[in-house]
Tab-separated table of C-alpha atoms in Angstrom:
chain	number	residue	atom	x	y	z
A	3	UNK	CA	83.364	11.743	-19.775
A	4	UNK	CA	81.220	9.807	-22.285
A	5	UNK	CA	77.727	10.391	-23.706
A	6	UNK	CA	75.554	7.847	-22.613
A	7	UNK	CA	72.603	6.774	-24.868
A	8	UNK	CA	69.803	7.370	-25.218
A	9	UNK	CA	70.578	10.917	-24.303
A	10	UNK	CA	67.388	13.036	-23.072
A	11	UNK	CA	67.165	16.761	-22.444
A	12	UNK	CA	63.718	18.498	-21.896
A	13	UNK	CA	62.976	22.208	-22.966
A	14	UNK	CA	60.859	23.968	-21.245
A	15	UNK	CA	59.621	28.038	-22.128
A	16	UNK	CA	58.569	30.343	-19.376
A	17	UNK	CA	54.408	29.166	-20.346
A	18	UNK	CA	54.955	25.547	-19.100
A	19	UNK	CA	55.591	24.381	-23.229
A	20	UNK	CA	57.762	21.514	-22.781
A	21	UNK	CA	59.483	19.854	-25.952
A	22	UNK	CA	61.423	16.569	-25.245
A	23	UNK	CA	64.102	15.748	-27.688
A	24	UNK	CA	66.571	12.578	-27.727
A	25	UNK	CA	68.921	10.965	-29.702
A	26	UNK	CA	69.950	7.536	-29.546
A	27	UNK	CA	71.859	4.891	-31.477
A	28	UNK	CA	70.039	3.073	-34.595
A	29	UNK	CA	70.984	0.492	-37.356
A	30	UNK	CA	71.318	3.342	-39.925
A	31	UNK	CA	73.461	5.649	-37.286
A	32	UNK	CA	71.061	7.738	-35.142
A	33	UNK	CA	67.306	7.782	-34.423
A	34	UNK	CA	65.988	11.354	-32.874
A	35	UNK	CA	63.462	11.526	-30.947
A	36	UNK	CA	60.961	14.618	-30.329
A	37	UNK	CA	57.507	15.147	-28.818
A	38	UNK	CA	55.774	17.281	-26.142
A	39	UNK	CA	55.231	14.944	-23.311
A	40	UNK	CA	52.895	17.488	-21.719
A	41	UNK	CA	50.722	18.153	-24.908
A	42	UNK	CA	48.578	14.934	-25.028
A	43	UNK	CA	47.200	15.793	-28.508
A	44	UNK	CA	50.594	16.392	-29.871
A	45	UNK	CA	52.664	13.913	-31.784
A	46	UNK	CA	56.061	12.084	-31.848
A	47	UNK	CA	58.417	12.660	-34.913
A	48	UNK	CA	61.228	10.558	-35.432
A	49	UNK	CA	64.174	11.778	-37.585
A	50	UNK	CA	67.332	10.892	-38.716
A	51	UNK	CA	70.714	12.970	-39.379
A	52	UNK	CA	69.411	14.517	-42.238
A	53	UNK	CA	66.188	14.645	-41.130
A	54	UNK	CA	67.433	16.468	-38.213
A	55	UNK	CA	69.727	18.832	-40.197
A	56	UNK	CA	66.677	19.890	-42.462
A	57	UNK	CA	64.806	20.731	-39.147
A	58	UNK	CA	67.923	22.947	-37.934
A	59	UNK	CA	67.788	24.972	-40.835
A	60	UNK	CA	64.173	25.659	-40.965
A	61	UNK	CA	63.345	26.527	-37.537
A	62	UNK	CA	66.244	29.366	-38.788
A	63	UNK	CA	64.561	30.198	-41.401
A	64	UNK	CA	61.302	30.189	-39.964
A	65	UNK	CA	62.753	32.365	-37.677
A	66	UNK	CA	63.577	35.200	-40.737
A	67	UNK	CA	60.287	34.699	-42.211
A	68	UNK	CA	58.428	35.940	-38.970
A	69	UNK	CA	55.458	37.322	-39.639
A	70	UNK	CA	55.532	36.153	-43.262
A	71	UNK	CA	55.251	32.698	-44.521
A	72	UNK	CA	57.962	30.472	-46.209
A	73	UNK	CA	57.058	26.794	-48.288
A	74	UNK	CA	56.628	23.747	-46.803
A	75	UNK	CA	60.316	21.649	-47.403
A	76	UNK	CA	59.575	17.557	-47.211
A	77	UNK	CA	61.687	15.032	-47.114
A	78	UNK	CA	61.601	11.141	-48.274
A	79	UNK	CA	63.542	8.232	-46.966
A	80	UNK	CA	62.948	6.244	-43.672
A	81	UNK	CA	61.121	8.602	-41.640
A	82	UNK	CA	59.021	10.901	-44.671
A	83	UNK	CA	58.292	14.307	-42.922
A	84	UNK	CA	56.623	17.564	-44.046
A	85	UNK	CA	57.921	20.809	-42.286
A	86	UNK	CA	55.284	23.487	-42.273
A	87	UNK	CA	55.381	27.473	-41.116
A	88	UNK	CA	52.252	28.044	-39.088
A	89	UNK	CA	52.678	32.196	-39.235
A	90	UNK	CA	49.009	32.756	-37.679
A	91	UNK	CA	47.475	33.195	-34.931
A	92	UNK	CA	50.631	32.180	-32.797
A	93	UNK	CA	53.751	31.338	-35.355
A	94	UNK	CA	54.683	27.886	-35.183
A	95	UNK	CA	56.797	25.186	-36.633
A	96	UNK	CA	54.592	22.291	-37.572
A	97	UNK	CA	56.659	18.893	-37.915
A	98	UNK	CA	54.077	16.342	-39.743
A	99	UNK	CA	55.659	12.929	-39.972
A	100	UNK	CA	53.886	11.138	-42.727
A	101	UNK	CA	52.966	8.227	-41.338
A	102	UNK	CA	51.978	9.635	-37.832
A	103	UNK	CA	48.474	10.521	-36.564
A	104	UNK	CA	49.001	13.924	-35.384
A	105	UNK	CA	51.826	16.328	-36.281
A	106	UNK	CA	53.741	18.107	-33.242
A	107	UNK	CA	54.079	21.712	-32.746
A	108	UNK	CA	56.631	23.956	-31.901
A	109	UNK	CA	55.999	27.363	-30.690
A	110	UNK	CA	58.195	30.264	-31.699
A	111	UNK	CA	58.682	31.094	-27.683
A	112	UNK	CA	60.366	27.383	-27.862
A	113	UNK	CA	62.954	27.733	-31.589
A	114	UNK	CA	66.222	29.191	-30.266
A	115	UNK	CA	66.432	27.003	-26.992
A	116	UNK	CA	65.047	23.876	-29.680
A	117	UNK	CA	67.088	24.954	-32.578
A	118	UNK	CA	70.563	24.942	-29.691
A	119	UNK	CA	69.772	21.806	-28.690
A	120	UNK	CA	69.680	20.080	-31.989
A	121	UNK	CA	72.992	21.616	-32.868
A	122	UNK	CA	73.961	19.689	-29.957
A	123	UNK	CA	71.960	16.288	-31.062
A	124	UNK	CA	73.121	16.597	-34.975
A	125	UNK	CA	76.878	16.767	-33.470
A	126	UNK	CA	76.032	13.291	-31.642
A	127	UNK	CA	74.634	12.044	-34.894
A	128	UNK	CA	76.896	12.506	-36.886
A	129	UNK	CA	79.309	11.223	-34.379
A	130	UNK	CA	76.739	7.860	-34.213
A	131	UNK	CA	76.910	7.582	-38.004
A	132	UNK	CA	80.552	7.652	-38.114
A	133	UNK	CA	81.161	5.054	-35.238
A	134	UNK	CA	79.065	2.703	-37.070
A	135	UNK	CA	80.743	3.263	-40.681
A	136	UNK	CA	83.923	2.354	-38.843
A	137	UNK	CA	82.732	-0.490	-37.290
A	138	UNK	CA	80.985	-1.831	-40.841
A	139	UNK	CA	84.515	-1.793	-42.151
């Protein structure tokens, strides 16, 4: 069976936190999608491949750095985002894109079932990307 797109999956913890994250085709190979649909002060961040990658491996090591703090990693190109450790008073992983209003925020009860699910949405990426380098050539 194929993946249809835009693909959707909503992660919810056991305190009603609910992150939302998609991925869907784009003109430069995949456009993610995340907010908190049930937050209204919280932001949307959209990412692409790499963007996404970077996220994967800091929610990790956010993860190690728990209760200490770690430095901010940013990133440039068509979606500029800042990823921040909140370590106090609950830990947090603080996704800021540039141009946005408000940055979203996601809870430490919420990085292993996040961080599994973009494994998942960097596979389709990639996948994305490479369908549309073959069909440029």
């Amino acid at each position: 069976m194929a993946t249809n797109f835009p693909r959707i999956r909503e992660i919810a913890d056991p305190y009603g936190e609910v992150v939302r994250i998609s991925v869907e085709p784009h003109p430069g190979g995949a456009l993610i999608l995340i907010d908190r649909p049930n937050a209204p002060q919280s932001g949307q961040v959209m990412l692409d491949a790499y963007g996404a990658d970077i996220l994967l491996g800091y929610i990790m090591s956010a993860r190690l750095a728990v209760p200490g703090t770690m430095p901010e990693e940013e990133i440039g190109g068509a979606f500029p985002t800042r990823f921040q450790l909140e370590p106090e008073p609950e830990a947090a992983v603080i996704i800021d894109q540039l141009n946005a209003d408000e940055p979203l925020r996601i809870v430490l009860a919420l990085w292993d079932r996040v961080y599994a699910e973009l494994c998942i949405v960097c596979a389709h990426a990639r996948e994305l990307g490479r369908r549309r380098q073959s069909y440029l050539h």
